[in-house]
Short mmCIF file of C-alpha atoms in Angstrom, two decimals:
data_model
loop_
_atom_site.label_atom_id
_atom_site.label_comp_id
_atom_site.label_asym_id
_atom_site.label_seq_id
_atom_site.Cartn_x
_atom_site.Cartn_y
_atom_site.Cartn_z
CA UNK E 507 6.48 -5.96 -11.29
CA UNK E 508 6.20 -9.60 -11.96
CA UNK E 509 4.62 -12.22 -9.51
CA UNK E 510 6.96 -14.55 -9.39
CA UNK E 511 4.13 -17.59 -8.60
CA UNK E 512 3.16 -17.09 -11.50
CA UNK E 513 3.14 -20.20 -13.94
CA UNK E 514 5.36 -19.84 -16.94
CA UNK E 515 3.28 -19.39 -20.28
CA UNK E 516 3.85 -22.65 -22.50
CA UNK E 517 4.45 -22.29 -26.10
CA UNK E 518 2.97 -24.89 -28.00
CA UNK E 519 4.79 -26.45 -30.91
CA UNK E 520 1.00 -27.21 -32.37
CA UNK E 521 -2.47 -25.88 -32.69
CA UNK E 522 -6.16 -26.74 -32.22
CA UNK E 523 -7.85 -24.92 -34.50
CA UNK E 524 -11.61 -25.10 -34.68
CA UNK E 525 -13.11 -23.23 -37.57
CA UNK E 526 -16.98 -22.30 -37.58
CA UNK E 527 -19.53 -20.88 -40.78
CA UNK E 528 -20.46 -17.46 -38.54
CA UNK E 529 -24.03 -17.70 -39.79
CA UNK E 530 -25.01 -20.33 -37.68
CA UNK E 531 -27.61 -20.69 -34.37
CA UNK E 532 -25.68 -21.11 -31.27
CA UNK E 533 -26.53 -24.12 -30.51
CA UNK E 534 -25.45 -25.58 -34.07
CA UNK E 535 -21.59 -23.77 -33.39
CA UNK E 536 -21.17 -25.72 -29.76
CA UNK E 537 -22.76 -28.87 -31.01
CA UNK E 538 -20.30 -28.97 -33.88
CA UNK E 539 -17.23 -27.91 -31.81
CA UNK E 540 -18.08 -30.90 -29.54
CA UNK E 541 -18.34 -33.05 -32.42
CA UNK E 542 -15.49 -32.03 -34.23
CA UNK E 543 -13.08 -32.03 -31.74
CA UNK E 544 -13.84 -35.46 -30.59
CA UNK E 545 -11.85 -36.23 -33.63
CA UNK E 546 -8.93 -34.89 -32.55
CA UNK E 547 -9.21 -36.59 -28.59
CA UNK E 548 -10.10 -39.85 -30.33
CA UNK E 549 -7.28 -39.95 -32.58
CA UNK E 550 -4.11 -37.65 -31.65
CA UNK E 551 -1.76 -39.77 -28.68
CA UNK E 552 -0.68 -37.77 -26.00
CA UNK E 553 -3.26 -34.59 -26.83
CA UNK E 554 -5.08 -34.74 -23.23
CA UNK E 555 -3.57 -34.63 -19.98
CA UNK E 556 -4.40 -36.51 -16.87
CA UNK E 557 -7.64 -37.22 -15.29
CA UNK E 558 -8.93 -34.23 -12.65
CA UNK E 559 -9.73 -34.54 -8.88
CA UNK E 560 -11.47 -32.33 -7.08
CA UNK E 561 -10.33 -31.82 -2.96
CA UNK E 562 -13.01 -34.30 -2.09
CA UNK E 563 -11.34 -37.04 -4.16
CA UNK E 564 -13.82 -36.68 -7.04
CA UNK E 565 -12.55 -38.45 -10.43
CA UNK E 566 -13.28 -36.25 -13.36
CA UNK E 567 -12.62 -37.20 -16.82
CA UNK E 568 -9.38 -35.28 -18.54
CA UNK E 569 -9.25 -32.66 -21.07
CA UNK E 570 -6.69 -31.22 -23.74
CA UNK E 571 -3.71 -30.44 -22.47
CA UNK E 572 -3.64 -26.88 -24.70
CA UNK E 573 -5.55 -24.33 -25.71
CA UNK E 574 -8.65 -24.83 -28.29
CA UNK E 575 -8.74 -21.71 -30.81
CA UNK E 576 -12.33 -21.19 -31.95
CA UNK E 577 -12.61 -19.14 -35.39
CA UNK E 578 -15.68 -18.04 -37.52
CA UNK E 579 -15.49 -17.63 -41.03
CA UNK E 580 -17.87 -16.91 -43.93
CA UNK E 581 -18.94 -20.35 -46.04
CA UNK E 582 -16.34 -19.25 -48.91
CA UNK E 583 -13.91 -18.80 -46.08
CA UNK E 584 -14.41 -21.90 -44.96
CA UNK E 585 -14.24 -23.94 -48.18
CA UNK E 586 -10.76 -21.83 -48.30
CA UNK E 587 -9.64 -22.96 -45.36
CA UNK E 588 -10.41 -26.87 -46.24
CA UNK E 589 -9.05 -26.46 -48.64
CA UNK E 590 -5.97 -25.63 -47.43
CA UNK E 591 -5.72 -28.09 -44.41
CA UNK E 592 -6.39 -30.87 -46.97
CA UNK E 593 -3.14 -29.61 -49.48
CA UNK E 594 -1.20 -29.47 -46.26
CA UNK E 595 -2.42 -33.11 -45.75
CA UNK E 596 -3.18 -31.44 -41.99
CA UNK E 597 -5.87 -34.54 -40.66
CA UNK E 598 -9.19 -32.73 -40.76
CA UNK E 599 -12.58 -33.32 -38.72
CA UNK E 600 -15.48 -31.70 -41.02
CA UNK E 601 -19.23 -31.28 -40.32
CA UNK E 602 -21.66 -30.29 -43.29
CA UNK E 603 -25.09 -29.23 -43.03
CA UNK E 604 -26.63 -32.40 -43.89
CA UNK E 605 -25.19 -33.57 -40.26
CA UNK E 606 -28.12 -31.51 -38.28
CA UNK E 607 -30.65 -33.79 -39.81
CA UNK E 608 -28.95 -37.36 -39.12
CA UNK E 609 -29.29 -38.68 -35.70
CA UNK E 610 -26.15 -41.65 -35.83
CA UNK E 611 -22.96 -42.06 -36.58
CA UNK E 612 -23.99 -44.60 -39.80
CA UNK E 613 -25.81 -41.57 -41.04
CA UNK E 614 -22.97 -39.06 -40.47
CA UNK E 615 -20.43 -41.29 -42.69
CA UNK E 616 -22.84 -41.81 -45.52
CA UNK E 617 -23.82 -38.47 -46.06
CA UNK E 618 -20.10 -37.06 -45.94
CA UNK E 619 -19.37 -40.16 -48.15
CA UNK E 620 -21.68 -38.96 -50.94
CA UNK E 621 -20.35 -35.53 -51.62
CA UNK E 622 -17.06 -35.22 -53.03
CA UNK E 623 -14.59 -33.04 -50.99
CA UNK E 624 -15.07 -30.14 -53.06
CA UNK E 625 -18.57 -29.56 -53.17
CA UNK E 626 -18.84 -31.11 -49.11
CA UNK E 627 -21.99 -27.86 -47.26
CA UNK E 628 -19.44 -27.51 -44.83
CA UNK E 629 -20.23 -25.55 -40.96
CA UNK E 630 -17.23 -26.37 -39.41
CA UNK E 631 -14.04 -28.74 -39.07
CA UNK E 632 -10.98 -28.68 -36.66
CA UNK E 633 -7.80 -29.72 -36.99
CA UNK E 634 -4.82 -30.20 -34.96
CA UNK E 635 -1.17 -29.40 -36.75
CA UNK E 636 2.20 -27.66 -36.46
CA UNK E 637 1.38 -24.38 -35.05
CA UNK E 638 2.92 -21.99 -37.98
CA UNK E 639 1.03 -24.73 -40.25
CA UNK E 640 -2.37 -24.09 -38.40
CA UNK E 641 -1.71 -20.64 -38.78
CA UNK E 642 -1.48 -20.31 -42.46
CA UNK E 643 -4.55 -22.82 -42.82
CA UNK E 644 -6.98 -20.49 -40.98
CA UNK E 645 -5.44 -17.16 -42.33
CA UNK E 646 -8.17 -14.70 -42.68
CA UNK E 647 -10.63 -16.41 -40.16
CA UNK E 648 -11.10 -13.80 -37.21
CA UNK E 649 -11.31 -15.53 -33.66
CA UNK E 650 -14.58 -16.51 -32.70
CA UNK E 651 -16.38 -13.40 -30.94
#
């Protein structure tokens, strides 16, 4: 039996894919997913809905307006998977190692700046692209546990 109150699923035409190095501390996988997908808020037009309100008339700030797929992957894996994105010319947010030890956004550029893409200590990215795109990209990533 169906309910029919039931909202209808939504298909997305694209993906948010955020890709993690599976050896890492917790606290290093959220801080990077935060980081990452700033990128995509920041820079993709129409990617998050309206503001919330609570039933007291709260303002609260808004939020994608799809899913965010979280995957783990082993460092190899992950260079794959950049690799990838980048030959698809799918726009990319990366965080390398180096990035735990920097404290601004100066910092951050610089030390991206001075490793060339290939040999980039990468931890994570995330991306945003056609879904069928996104799913080839990430292809043998497993879904974040």
């Amino acid at each position: 039996m169906t309910d029919e109150n039931a909202p209808t699923p939504v298909v997305w035409d694209t993906k948010i894919a955020v890709v993690l190095r599976e050896d890492l501390e917790t606290w290093q996988k959220l801080n990077i997913t935060a980081f990452t997908v700033s990128g995509i808020a920041a820079t993709v037009e129409n990617v998050t809905g309206e503001p919330y309100e609570d039933g007291s008339g709260v303002q609260y700030l808004p939020m994608f307006r799809q899913p965010v797929l979280v995957f783990a992957a082993d460092g190899d894996k992950l260079r794959q998977i950049h690799e990838r994105a980048l030959r698809r010319e799918i726009p990319v947010a990366v965080y390398t190692e180096e990035l735990f030890v920097t404290n601004n956004d100066e910092d951050n550029r610089a030390q991206v700046k001075a490793v060339p893409s290939e040999k980039l200590n990468l931890v994570g990215l995330a991306m945003r692209g056609d879904r069928k795109a996104i799913d080839k990209v990430v292809k043998g990533a497993s879904l974040h546990p």
